[in-house]
Structure formats: C-alpha cells, structure tokens
Coordinates of C-alpha atoms in Angstrom, one line a residue:
Chain A
X25 CA 0.0 0.0 0.0
X26 CA 1.5 3.4 -1.0
X27 CA 2.2 5.8 1.9
X28 CA -0.5 8.3 0.9
X29 CA -3.2 5.6 0.9
X30 CA -3.9 5.2 4.5
X31 CA -6.9 3.5 5.9
X32 CA -8.1 6.8 7.2
X33 CA -8.0 8.4 3.8
X34 CA -9.9 5.4 2.3
X35 CA -12.6 5.7 4.9
X36 CA -13.0 9.4 4.6
X37 CA -13.1 9.2 0.8
X38 CA -15.7 6.4 0.9
X39 CA -17.9 8.3 3.4
X40 CA -17.7 11.3 1.0
X41 CA -19.0 9.1 -1.9
X42 CA -21.6 7.6 0.4
X43 CA -23.0 11.0 1.4
X44 CA -23.2 12.0 -2.3
X45 CA -24.9 8.8 -3.2
X46 CA -27.5 9.2 -0.4
X47 CA -28.4 12.7 -1.5
X48 CA -28.5 11.8 -5.2
X49 CA -30.6 8.7 -4.4
X50 CA -33.1 10.7 -2.4
X51 CA -33.2 13.2 -5.2
X52 CA -34.0 10.5 -7.7
X53 CA -36.7 9.1 -5.4
X54 CA -38.5 12.4 -5.9
X55 CA -39.8 11.4 -9.4
X56 CA -41.7 8.2 -10.2
X57 CA -39.6 7.7 -13.4
X58 CA -36.3 7.6 -11.6
X59 CA -37.4 6.5 -8.1
X60 CA -36.4 2.9 -8.5
X61 CA -32.8 3.8 -9.4
X62 CA -32.8 6.2 -6.4
X63 CA -33.0 3.4 -3.8
X64 CA -30.3 1.4 -5.8
X65 CA -27.9 4.4 -5.6
X66 CA -28.6 4.9 -1.9
X67 CA -28.1 1.2 -1.4
X68 CA -24.7 1.3 -3.1
X69 CA -23.7 4.1 -0.8
X70 CA -24.7 2.1 2.3
X71 CA -22.7 -0.9 1.0
X72 CA -19.6 1.2 0.4
X73 CA -19.8 2.8 3.9
X74 CA -20.4 -0.5 5.7
X75 CA -17.5 -2.3 4.0
X76 CA -15.0 0.4 4.5
X77 CA -15.9 0.7 8.2
X78 CA -14.2 -2.7 8.7
X79 CA -10.9 -0.9 8.0
X80 CA -11.4 1.5 11.0
X81 CA -8.2 1.7 13.0
X82 CA -8.3 -0.1 16.3
X83 CA -11.4 -2.0 15.7
X84 CA -11.9 -5.3 17.5
X85 CA -14.8 -7.6 18.5
X86 CA -15.3 -8.7 14.9
X87 CA -16.6 -12.0 16.4
X88 CA -19.5 -9.9 17.8
X89 CA -20.0 -7.4 14.9
X90 CA -20.4 -10.0 12.2
X91 CA -23.0 -12.2 13.9
X92 CA -25.0 -9.1 15.0
X93 CA -25.1 -7.8 11.5
X94 CA -26.0 -11.2 10.2
X95 CA -28.9 -11.8 12.6
X96 CA -30.3 -8.3 12.3
X97 CA -29.9 -8.2 8.5
X98 CA -31.5 -11.7 7.9
X99 CA -34.4 -11.1 10.2
X100 CA -35.1 -7.7 8.6
X101 CA -34.8 -9.0 5.0
X102 CA -37.0 -11.9 5.8
X103 CA -39.8 -9.7 7.4
X104 CA -39.4 -7.0 4.7
X105 CA -39.9 -9.6 1.9
X106 CA -43.1 -11.1 3.3
X107 CA -44.9 -8.0 4.7
X108 CA -48.1 -7.2 2.9
X109 CA -48.3 -3.8 1.2
X110 CA -51.3 -2.8 3.4
X111 CA -49.0 -3.3 6.5
X112 CA -46.2 -1.2 5.1
X113 CA -46.7 1.8 7.5
X114 CA -46.1 -0.3 10.6
X115 CA -43.1 -2.0 9.1
X116 CA -41.5 1.4 8.4
X117 CA -42.2 2.3 12.0
X118 CA -40.5 -0.9 13.2
X119 CA -37.3 -0.4 11.1
X120 CA -37.3 3.2 12.1
X121 CA -37.5 2.3 15.8
X122 CA -34.5 0.0 15.3
X123 CA -32.5 2.8 13.9
X124 CA -33.4 5.0 16.9
X125 CA -32.5 2.2 19.3
X126 CA -29.1 1.8 17.5
X127 CA -28.4 5.5 17.9
X128 CA -29.3 5.2 21.6
X129 CA -27.1 2.2 21.9
X130 CA -24.1 4.1 20.5
X131 CA -24.8 6.9 23.0
X132 CA -25.0 4.3 25.8
X133 CA -21.7 2.7 24.9
X134 CA -19.9 6.0 24.7
X135 CA -21.4 7.3 27.9
X136 CA -20.7 4.1 29.9
X137 CA -17.1 4.1 28.6
X138 CA -16.7 7.7 29.4
X139 CA -13.6 8.3 27.3
X140 CA -15.0 11.0 25.1
X141 CA -13.8 14.4 26.1
X142 CA -15.4 17.8 26.1
X143 CA -18.9 19.0 27.2
X144 CA -20.0 19.5 23.6
X145 CA -19.4 15.9 22.8
X146 CA -21.1 14.6 25.9
X147 CA -24.0 16.9 25.5
X148 CA -24.6 15.7 21.9
X149 CA -24.2 12.0 23.0
X150 CA -26.9 12.6 25.6
X151 CA -29.2 14.5 23.2
X152 CA -28.9 11.8 20.6
X153 CA -29.4 9.2 23.3
X154 CA -32.7 10.6 24.6
X155 CA -34.1 11.2 21.1
X156 CA -33.0 7.8 19.9
X157 CA -34.5 6.1 22.9
X158 CA -37.8 7.9 22.6
X159 CA -38.0 7.0 18.9
X160 CA -37.2 3.4 19.7
X161 CA -39.9 2.8 22.3
X162 CA -42.4 5.2 20.6
X163 CA -42.0 3.5 17.3
X164 CA -42.6 0.1 19.0
X165 CA -45.9 1.4 20.3
X166 CA -46.8 2.8 16.9
X167 CA -46.0 -0.6 15.3
X168 CA -48.2 -2.4 18.0
X169 CA -51.1 -0.1 17.4
X170 CA -51.1 -0.3 13.6
X171 CA -50.5 -4.1 13.7
X172 CA -53.5 -4.4 16.0
X173 CA -51.5 -5.7 19.0
X174 CA -52.4 -2.6 21.1
X175 CA -56.0 -1.7 20.6
X176 CA -56.6 0.7 23.4
X177 CA -55.4 4.3 23.6
X178 CA -54.5 4.7 27.2
X179 CA -55.6 8.1 28.4
X180 CA -56.1 9.5 31.9
X181 CA -56.4 12.8 33.6
X182 CA -53.0 14.5 34.1
X183 CA -51.3 12.4 31.4
X184 CA -49.7 15.4 29.8
X185 CA -48.4 16.5 33.2
X186 CA -46.9 13.1 33.8
X187 CA -45.2 13.2 30.3
X188 CA -43.9 16.7 31.1
X189 CA -42.5 15.5 34.4
X190 CA -40.9 12.5 32.7
X191 CA -39.3 14.8 30.1
X192 CA -38.0 17.1 32.7
X193 CA -36.6 14.3 34.8
X194 CA -34.9 12.7 31.8
X195 CA -33.5 16.0 30.7
X196 CA -32.3 16.7 34.3
X197 CA -30.5 13.3 34.4
X198 CA -29.2 14.0 31.0
X199 CA -27.6 17.3 32.1
X200 CA -26.0 15.5 35.1
X201 CA -24.6 12.8 32.8
X202 CA -23.4 15.4 30.2
X203 CA -21.8 17.6 32.8
X204 CA -20.0 15.0 35.0
X205 CA -19.6 12.6 32.1
X206 CA -17.3 10.0 33.6
X207 CA -19.4 9.6 36.8
X208 CA -21.6 6.7 37.6
X209 CA -23.1 4.0 35.4
X210 CA -26.3 4.0 37.5
X211 CA -27.0 7.6 36.5
X212 CA -26.5 6.7 32.8
X213 CA -28.8 3.7 33.2
X214 CA -31.5 5.7 34.9
X215 CA -31.3 8.3 32.2
X216 CA -31.9 5.8 29.4
X217 CA -34.7 4.0 31.3
X218 CA -36.5 7.4 31.7
X219 CA -36.1 8.2 28.0
X220 CA -37.5 4.8 27.0
X221 CA -40.4 5.3 29.4
X222 CA -41.1 8.7 27.9
X223 CA -41.4 7.3 24.4
X224 CA -44.0 4.8 25.7
X225 CA -46.1 7.3 27.6
X226 CA -45.9 9.9 24.8
X227 CA -47.2 7.5 22.1
X228 CA -49.7 5.4 24.0
X229 CA -52.5 8.1 24.1
X230 CA -52.2 8.8 20.3
X231 CA -54.9 7.2 18.2
X232 CA -54.3 4.9 15.3
X233 CA -55.5 7.4 12.7
X234 CA -52.8 9.9 13.7
X235 CA -50.0 7.3 13.7
X236 CA -48.6 8.1 10.3
X237 CA -47.8 11.6 11.4
X238 CA -46.2 10.2 14.6
X239 CA -44.2 7.6 12.6
X240 CA -43.0 10.4 10.3
X241 CA -42.0 12.5 13.3
X242 CA -40.0 9.6 14.8
X243 CA -38.4 9.0 11.4
X244 CA -37.1 12.6 11.5
X245 CA -36.1 12.3 15.2
X246 CA -34.1 9.1 14.4
X247 CA -32.3 11.0 11.7
X248 CA -31.4 13.8 14.2
X249 CA -30.2 11.2 16.8
X250 CA -28.0 9.6 14.1
X251 CA -26.6 13.0 13.2
X252 CA -25.8 13.8 16.9
X253 CA -24.1 10.4 17.4
X254 CA -22.2 11.2 14.2
X255 CA -20.8 14.3 15.9
X256 CA -19.8 12.2 18.9
X257 CA -18.0 9.6 16.7
X258 CA -16.6 12.3 14.3
X259 CA -18.3 10.5 11.5
X260 CA -19.2 12.8 8.6
X261 CA -21.4 10.2 6.7
X262 CA -23.6 9.9 9.8
X263 CA -23.8 13.6 10.3
X264 CA -24.8 14.3 6.7
X265 CA -27.2 11.4 6.2
X266 CA -28.8 11.9 9.7
X267 CA -29.3 15.6 9.2
X268 CA -30.7 15.2 5.7
X269 CA -33.2 12.7 7.0
X270 CA -33.9 14.9 10.0
X271 CA -34.9 17.9 7.9
X272 CA -36.6 16.0 5.1
X273 CA -38.6 14.0 7.7
X274 CA -39.6 17.2 9.4
X275 CA -40.9 18.6 6.1
X276 CA -42.7 15.3 5.4
X277 CA -44.3 15.4 8.9
X278 CA -45.6 18.9 8.3
X279 CA -47.0 17.9 4.9
X280 CA -48.8 14.9 6.4
X281 CA -50.2 16.9 9.3
X282 CA -51.4 19.6 6.9
X283 CA -53.1 17.0 4.7
X284 CA -55.0 15.7 7.7
X285 CA -55.9 19.2 8.8
X286 CA -54.2 18.7 12.1
X287 CA -51.3 20.6 13.6
X288 CA -48.5 18.6 15.0
X289 CA -49.1 19.8 18.5
X290 CA -52.7 18.7 18.1
X291 CA -51.7 15.2 17.1
X292 CA -49.2 14.8 20.0
X293 CA -51.3 16.4 22.7
X294 CA -55.0 15.9 22.1
X295 CA -56.0 12.4 21.1
X296 CA -58.7 13.0 18.5
X297 CA -57.2 10.1 16.5
X298 CA -59.7 7.4 17.3
X299 CA -62.4 8.8 19.5
X300 CA -63.8 11.2 17.0
X301 CA -66.2 13.9 17.9
X302 CA -69.9 13.2 18.0
X303 CA -71.6 13.7 14.7
X304 CA -73.4 17.1 14.5
X305 CA -75.8 18.6 12.2
X306 CA -78.3 15.9 11.1
X307 CA -78.3 15.2 7.4
X308 CA -81.6 15.3 5.6
X309 CA -82.7 13.2 2.7
X310 CA -82.4 9.5 2.1
X311 CA -79.9 7.1 0.6
X312 CA -80.8 5.7 -2.8
X313 CA -79.6 2.2 -3.8
X314 CA -78.5 1.1 -7.3
X315 CA -77.9 -2.3 -8.8
X316 CA -74.4 -3.2 -10.1
X317 CA -75.8 -3.7 -13.6
X318 CA -77.2 -0.2 -13.8
X319 CA -74.0 1.3 -12.3
X320 CA -71.9 -0.7 -14.9
X321 CA -74.0 0.7 -17.8
X322 CA -73.7 4.2 -16.4
X323 CA -69.9 4.0 -16.4
X324 CA -69.5 2.1 -19.7
X325 CA -71.4 4.9 -21.5
X326 CA -69.7 7.7 -19.7
X327 CA -67.0 9.8 -21.2
X328 CA -65.1 10.3 -18.0
X329 CA -65.0 8.3 -14.8
X330 CA -63.1 9.3 -11.7
X331 CA -62.4 6.5 -9.1
X332 CA -61.9 7.6 -5.5
X333 CA -60.3 4.7 -3.6
X334 CA -60.0 4.6 0.2
X335 CA -58.4 2.2 2.7
X336 CA -61.6 0.1 2.7
X337 CA -60.8 -0.9 -0.8
X338 CA -57.4 -2.2 0.2
X339 CA -58.7 -4.0 3.2
X340 CA -61.2 -5.8 1.0
X341 CA -58.3 -6.5 -1.5
X342 CA -60.5 -5.1 -4.3
X343 CA -57.7 -3.1 -6.0
X344 CA -57.0 -5.8 -8.6
X345 CA -60.7 -6.0 -9.5
X346 CA -60.9 -2.3 -9.8
X347 CA -57.9 -2.2 -12.1
X348 CA -59.6 -4.9 -14.2
X349 CA -62.7 -2.8 -14.4
X350 CA -60.6 0.3 -15.3
X351 CA -58.9 -1.6 -18.2
X352 CA -62.3 -2.6 -19.5
X353 CA -63.5 1.0 -19.4
X354 CA -60.2 2.3 -21.0
X355 CA -60.7 -0.3 -23.8
X356 CA -64.1 1.2 -24.4
X357 CA -62.6 4.6 -24.8
X358 CA -63.8 5.9 -21.4
X359 CA -61.4 8.3 -19.7
X360 CA -60.6 6.9 -16.3
X361 CA -58.6 8.6 -13.5
X362 CA -57.9 7.8 -9.9
X363 CA -58.3 10.6 -7.4
X364 CA -56.1 10.1 -4.3
X365 CA -56.7 12.1 -1.1
X366 CA -53.4 12.7 0.8
X367 CA -54.6 10.5 3.7
X368 CA -56.2 7.8 1.6
X369 CA -54.6 4.6 2.9
X370 CA -52.8 4.9 6.2
X371 CA -50.2 7.5 5.3
X372 CA -49.8 9.9 2.4
X373 CA -48.8 8.0 -0.7
X374 CA -49.8 4.6 0.8
X375 CA -52.8 4.3 -1.6
X376 CA -50.5 4.9 -4.6
X377 CA -48.3 1.9 -3.5
X378 CA -51.4 -0.3 -3.1
X379 CA -52.7 0.7 -6.6
X380 CA -49.2 0.2 -8.1
X381 CA -49.2 -3.3 -6.6
X382 CA -52.4 -4.0 -8.5
X383 CA -50.7 -2.7 -11.7
X384 CA -52.3 0.7 -12.0
X385 CA -49.9 3.0 -13.9
X386 CA -48.9 6.1 -11.9
X387 CA -49.9 8.5 -14.7
X388 CA -53.6 7.5 -14.2
X389 CA -53.3 8.6 -10.6
X390 CA -53.9 12.2 -9.6
X391 CA -53.7 13.9 -6.3
X392 CA -56.2 16.3 -4.8
X393 CA -55.0 19.6 -6.3
X394 CA -54.7 18.1 -9.8
X395 CA -58.1 16.4 -9.9
X396 CA -60.5 18.5 -7.9
X397 CA -61.4 20.8 -10.8
X398 CA -62.2 17.8 -13.0
X399 CA -65.0 16.4 -11.0
X400 CA -67.4 18.9 -12.6
X401 CA -66.8 17.4 -16.0
X402 CA -66.9 13.7 -14.8
X403 CA -69.9 11.6 -15.7
X404 CA -69.4 9.2 -12.8
X405 CA -67.4 9.5 -9.6
X406 CA -67.0 6.0 -8.2
X407 CA -66.3 6.0 -4.4
X408 CA -64.9 2.7 -3.1
X409 CA -63.9 2.4 0.5
X410 CA -63.5 6.2 1.0
X411 CA -65.8 8.2 3.3
X412 CA -64.6 11.2 5.3
X413 CA -62.4 12.4 2.4
X414 CA -65.4 13.0 0.2
X415 CA -67.7 14.4 2.8
X416 CA -68.9 17.8 1.6
X417 CA -69.6 19.0 5.1
X418 CA -65.9 19.7 5.4
X419 CA -66.6 22.6 3.0
X420 CA -69.9 23.7 4.3
X421 CA -70.6 22.9 8.0
X422 CA -68.6 25.0 10.4
X423 CA -69.7 22.9 13.4
X424 CA -68.3 19.6 11.9
X425 CA -65.1 18.3 13.4
X426 CA -63.7 17.8 9.9
X427 CA -64.6 21.4 8.8
X428 CA -61.7 22.9 6.8
X429 CA -60.1 19.5 5.9
X430 CA -59.3 19.5 2.2
X431 CA -61.6 17.0 0.5
X432 CA -62.1 15.5 -3.0
X433 CA -65.1 17.3 -4.6
X434 CA -66.8 14.1 -5.7
X435 CA -70.2 15.6 -5.0
X436 CA -69.6 17.9 -8.1
X437 CA -69.7 14.9 -10.5
X438 CA -72.8 14.4 -12.6
X439 CA -73.4 11.0 -10.9
X440 CA -71.8 9.6 -7.8
X441 CA -71.7 5.8 -7.1
X442 CA -70.7 4.8 -3.6
X443 CA -69.7 1.2 -3.0
X444 CA -70.3 0.6 0.7
X445 CA -70.8 -2.4 2.9
X446 CA -73.8 -1.0 4.9
X447 CA -75.4 2.2 6.0
X448 CA -73.1 3.1 8.9
X449 CA -71.1 6.3 9.5
X450 CA -67.4 6.6 8.6
X451 CA -64.2 5.9 10.5
X452 CA -64.6 9.2 12.4
X453 CA -68.3 8.6 13.1
X454 CA -69.4 11.6 11.1
X455 CA -72.4 11.3 8.8
X456 CA -71.5 11.7 5.2
X457 CA -73.7 14.2 3.4
X458 CA -72.5 13.0 0.0
X459 CA -74.5 9.7 0.5
X460 CA -77.8 11.7 0.7
X461 CA -77.4 13.9 -2.4
X462 CA -79.8 13.6 -5.3
X463 CA -77.0 12.5 -7.7
X464 CA -75.7 9.8 -5.4
X465 CA -76.5 6.2 -5.7
X466 CA -75.4 3.5 -3.2
X467 CA -74.1 0.2 -4.3
X468 CA -74.2 -2.0 -1.2
X469 CA -71.9 -4.9 -0.7
X470 CA -68.4 -6.0 -0.1
X471 CA -65.9 -3.9 -2.2
X472 CA -64.4 -6.9 -3.9
X473 CA -67.8 -8.5 -4.7
X474 CA -69.2 -5.2 -5.9
X475 CA -66.2 -4.6 -8.2
X476 CA -66.6 -8.1 -9.7
X477 CA -70.3 -7.4 -10.4
X478 CA -69.4 -4.1 -12.1
X479 CA -66.9 -6.0 -14.3
X480 CA -69.6 -8.4 -15.3
X481 CA -72.0 -5.5 -16.0
X482 CA -69.5 -3.6 -18.2
X483 CA -68.6 -6.8 -20.1
X484 CA -72.3 -7.4 -20.7
X485 CA -72.9 -4.0 -22.3
Chain B
X13 CA -13.3 18.1 12.2
X14 CA -13.6 21.2 14.3
X15 CA -16.9 22.2 16.0
X16 CA -17.6 25.1 13.6
X17 CA -17.0 22.9 10.5
X18 CA -19.3 20.3 11.9
X19 CA -21.9 23.1 12.4
X20 CA -21.5 24.2 8.8
X21 CA -22.0 20.6 7.6
X22 CA -25.1 20.3 9.8
X23 CA -26.6 23.5 8.4
X24 CA -25.9 22.7 4.8
X25 CA -27.2 19.1 5.1
X26 CA -30.4 20.4 6.7
X27 CA -31.1 22.7 3.8
X28 CA -30.2 19.9 1.4
X29 CA -32.7 17.6 2.9
X30 CA -35.4 20.2 2.9
X31 CA -34.8 21.1 -0.8
X32 CA -34.5 17.5 -2.0
X33 CA -37.8 16.6 -0.5
X34 CA -39.8 19.7 -1.2
X35 CA -40.3 18.8 -4.9
X36 CA -41.6 15.3 -4.1
X37 CA -45.1 14.5 -5.3
X38 CA -47.6 13.1 -2.8
X39 CA -47.7 9.8 -4.6
X40 CA -44.2 9.1 -3.5
X41 CA -44.5 10.1 0.1
X42 CA -44.7 6.6 1.5
X43 CA -41.8 5.2 -0.4
X44 CA -39.8 8.3 0.3
X45 CA -40.4 8.1 4.0
X46 CA -39.3 4.5 3.7
X47 CA -36.3 5.6 1.7
X48 CA -35.2 8.2 4.2
X49 CA -35.8 5.6 6.9
X50 CA -33.2 3.5 5.0
X51 CA -30.8 6.4 4.7
X52 CA -30.6 6.8 8.5
X53 CA -29.6 3.2 8.6
X54 CA -26.1 4.6 8.2
X55 CA -26.2 4.4 12.0
X56 CA -24.9 0.9 11.3
X57 CA -21.4 2.3 10.7
X58 CA -21.5 4.1 14.0
X59 CA -22.8 1.0 15.8
X60 CA -20.0 -1.0 14.3
X61 CA -17.4 1.5 15.5
X62 CA -19.0 1.6 19.0
X63 CA -19.0 -2.2 19.3
X64 CA -15.5 -2.3 17.7
X65 CA -14.2 -0.2 20.5
X66 CA -16.2 -1.8 23.4
X67 CA -14.3 -3.3 26.3
X68 CA -16.5 -4.3 29.2
X69 CA -19.2 -6.9 28.9
X70 CA -21.8 -4.2 29.4
X71 CA -20.5 -2.1 26.5
X72 CA -20.2 -5.2 24.4
X73 CA -23.8 -6.3 25.1
X74 CA -25.2 -2.8 24.3
X75 CA -22.9 -2.5 21.3
X76 CA -24.1 -5.9 20.0
X77 CA -27.8 -4.9 20.3
X78 CA -26.9 -1.6 18.6
X79 CA -25.3 -3.3 15.6
X80 CA -28.2 -5.8 15.4
X81 CA -30.8 -3.1 15.4
X82 CA -28.9 -0.9 13.0
X83 CA -28.5 -3.8 10.5
X84 CA -32.2 -4.3 10.8
X85 CA -32.9 -0.7 10.0
X86 CA -30.6 -0.6 7.0
X87 CA -31.6 -4.0 5.5
X88 CA -35.3 -3.8 6.3
X89 CA -35.5 -0.2 5.0
X90 CA -33.8 -1.1 1.8
X91 CA -36.0 -4.2 1.1
X92 CA -39.4 -2.5 1.7
X93 CA -38.4 0.6 -0.2
X94 CA -37.2 -1.4 -3.2
X95 CA -40.3 -3.5 -3.1
X96 CA -42.6 -0.5 -3.2
X97 CA -40.6 1.4 -5.9
X98 CA -40.3 -1.5 -8.3
X99 CA -44.1 -1.6 -8.6
X100 CA -44.4 2.0 -10.0
X101 CA -44.9 1.9 -13.8
X102 CA -46.3 4.2 -16.4
X103 CA -49.1 3.4 -18.8
X104 CA -46.5 2.8 -21.5
X105 CA -45.8 -0.5 -19.7
X106 CA -49.4 -1.5 -19.5
X107 CA -50.4 -4.6 -21.5
X108 CA -53.3 -4.1 -23.8
X109 CA -54.2 -1.8 -26.7
X110 CA -56.0 1.1 -25.1
X111 CA -54.1 4.2 -23.9
X112 CA -55.6 6.8 -21.6
X113 CA -56.6 10.2 -23.1

C-alpha cells in the first residue's frame, strides 16, 4: 500500500462518496420515473460505507460485529420480503425504531465508557441518546397499534403533566450525565430508562388514525439522533445522512399533518385520533340504492369516470378487480382517472403503493390539487372504501369536526356511485352528506364482490 | 473536524434535505419516508465503531444490540423501499391496446 493511501483516507473518501450517493438517491426518489434507481444508488452508498468501516483503525470484536449484522440483517430481510403492502406503514415504524435504538445504543456505549472528552461531545451524546430512545420505544408502540397488537389508547387525567415530568426528569439526568460525564453507570442507566419510558407514555395516548404523522416524526427524530451520534464519533457520513433525514422528515411530517388538517401539536397532545367527535348537524334526505348492472352501464357509456379509492378498498383486497374494471373502461374509450386524497390509505402515498401493486400505472393517478377541478366534467365518480375524504360538510358545515379539511369534490360529479358495505357512518363517526345527495346512488356490498359485479356489468354491455 | 466545521455541515445538510424533499409528489410520500428511513440506517457504521471499541461486557452487550438493530434498520429499510418502488410503472408499460386520453 503506498504511503499516501492510509486506511483513514480510504474511509474518509468512501464516506464522502456515500453522502453524495445518499443525496442523489433521495433526489432520484422524488420522481416516479427515476425512483427505483434512487434506492439502488442509496443502497450502493450504504454498502460502500459498511464495507470500508471494517478498516477502521483499532477495531476489535469482529466476532460480535459480524453475527450481530447477520442476525439483524437476515431477520429484517425476511420480514421485509413477506410483509403485505397494506401493512407497510407499521413495518416502516418498526425499522425506524430499530435505527433509533441503535443511535441510543451508540450513545450508551460512549457514555458508559466515558472516554469521550469535552462537554460539547457529551451533550450531543446525551441529546442523541434521549431522542433515539424515545424514537425506539415510541415506534414500537406505533407498530403495535397499527398491527392491532395494542387496541386501546391509554388516556387518563393529568397524562400530559406526567409526560412533562418524565421529560424534565430525563433532561435533568441528561444534564448531570453530560456535565459529569465519567461519573456513575447507575446515572446513565436511569437516564436511558426514563427516556425509553417517555417514548412509551408519549405514544400510548395517540390514536391509530394519527399514527402516520407520529411515525414520520419519529423518522425525522431518528435522523437527528443519528446526526448527533455522528458528531460524537466524528463520522461525517452519519452527520450528513442523519441531518438530511432529520430535515426531510420534518418537512414530510408537516405535509402529512397539513393534509390531515391537524397541527403537529394537536396530534401529539390531544388524542382526536380514534375517539372522533360526536356527529353534529343531522343530514336530511335518504340514501338511494343502485344495482351493479345499472352502475356498470352508467360507467360504460360515460366519457369520464373518476375513481376515488380509500383504505376500505385495500382491506377488501379489491384493487386488482378495480384495475380490471378500469382496463375494460379504458378499452371502451372511457377516460378513467384515480383521485387520491393525501390521507387515503394509512399514510400519504400509501394508496399509490397499493394501486401500483395491482398494476395501475402512476400516470392515471392524480392527487387532490390536480383532480378537484375535473369532477365537474366527470360523468361518474366511483367511491370505493372512502368516506370522510369525500364528505362535503368539510366545506360547508362549520360545526363539523372535519370542517376545513381539504376533500375531494366528488359531489360535483354528474353521478356519484358509492360502494359501501352498509349504512353506517365513517371511520370518524361523522355522517356523510354525500351519500344523501340527489345525484348519489349507493351500491351496497363487499368492495371486492361489488367490483366483480361491475366488471360483469361492463362486459355485458 | 472542528466544531464550527461540523456546524456548517449540519446547516448545509439540513437545507439539502429540505430542498431535495420539497419537490416530491404526494404519490411518492410513503416510499420516500421508507427511503429516508433506510438512509438513517447509516447508523450501522456508528454502531460497528462503537462495538468495535467496546471493552467491558456491558459495553459489548449494548454494542451488540446496537449493531443488530442498525443492521435491521438498513436492510429492512432497503428491502421494503425497493419492493414499493419496483411496482411503479407508467401506462407505457401496460399490456393491452388502449391508452388513456
């Protein structure tokens, strides 16, 4: 090896390449055309960084590092391969929590060892430690809730005060640890236990519907924790990657909260998520049913059909049938578009993934801003598994809990067909005025069965 | 790396993250969150260094857990992101004769 080519230079150069690949990869992920290559670029960056880290001067314990990487990697690859697309949000929460836990573990090792010098370093280790630990235990709760393992939202009087006390206590211990660094292991242990507990108590009261925002927030927090530990270890790749994720995740969290018409503070500290407010303002009129054969004819002879899918469609696994129906209509020369509300599915963009899985090309899919003006010229709006996101009271009724939430203006279409299991209210318990409009017809039944009937009806035309 | 240089890196990286994401269409939000989740899997290199320098049994145990979790973050994040993104296709790729519009 030539004298100028030291291990340190190789490591620094590789981390530089990795940081560039991460940023370029994320950039490529911002367009559906290049998104696939984006993850490949980022993956190459990760491989380079991981391999070169084995050259780190003074590294030992390879007998522990390799098995840990093997076990963690194999378990994650196995679970990631077999998870259903509908369960993707909780899987992201799980992997994200693991990253937070790893950041906290780095902080713990450094703090227990107590070799790192300087208050700045110890403070950053502590900060990354508390954030990582909160993200770890909080993400575990988020996973449990979305997976259906935790069904109750634990709430009691004074809960916010308890959380605040826990935060203050954890911060207090953190300050002690940071200031006296090399002091006692018991102090460090107590600090981490409090931080883990804080993640639990912060997340338990939040309802399932708000979880995507929380997962996104923890994703950003994990990034920040990784960046802080990067400062501690003097590792530029960690600082850059962690910070990029921290700021990108913060923006993503804001976008999601905005799409749900909630502020972040509201999500974290109120708990609307699954209780829902009592329905107000009785809706007048009656629901009018339609047979699948008539609905099929209506769509087959229309010029333009807009399909509004909701999570109910994915639960019923009806997306493949809906795509089959769409292809039949396209072949007849009918214009078909999919209108996706930002919170269709369980997090923004989730519905697009589910439709993509069924084979729907992304250029048939439009988001709220693109499609809303087009409902007026649509012959049929087909609502399948969506409810609150097409409820016109969000525009009209100031007393409604969803007032002000951006909705898809399906009520403006010439005809509205709603596929619905029964006559109940939506996820939030709010009556949907759309169902009672003169131009709305209800097609009762299971989403998959109804879609199959529609296919038969269009084929018979 | 001096403290002030580290601060500069922090600031520039923060703006970069914000800018890169700000042009992302909503349809890619879920894969993108998953992709950024993968990117912070870089914590793996830190966990490797931490375990590589651990001495006591306590440090080694925590370091081991750290590497295991970090490897899960990196590998799991990659697998699910790749699975989601490979499904995105345009109508050009659709079988059949009809084209939209």
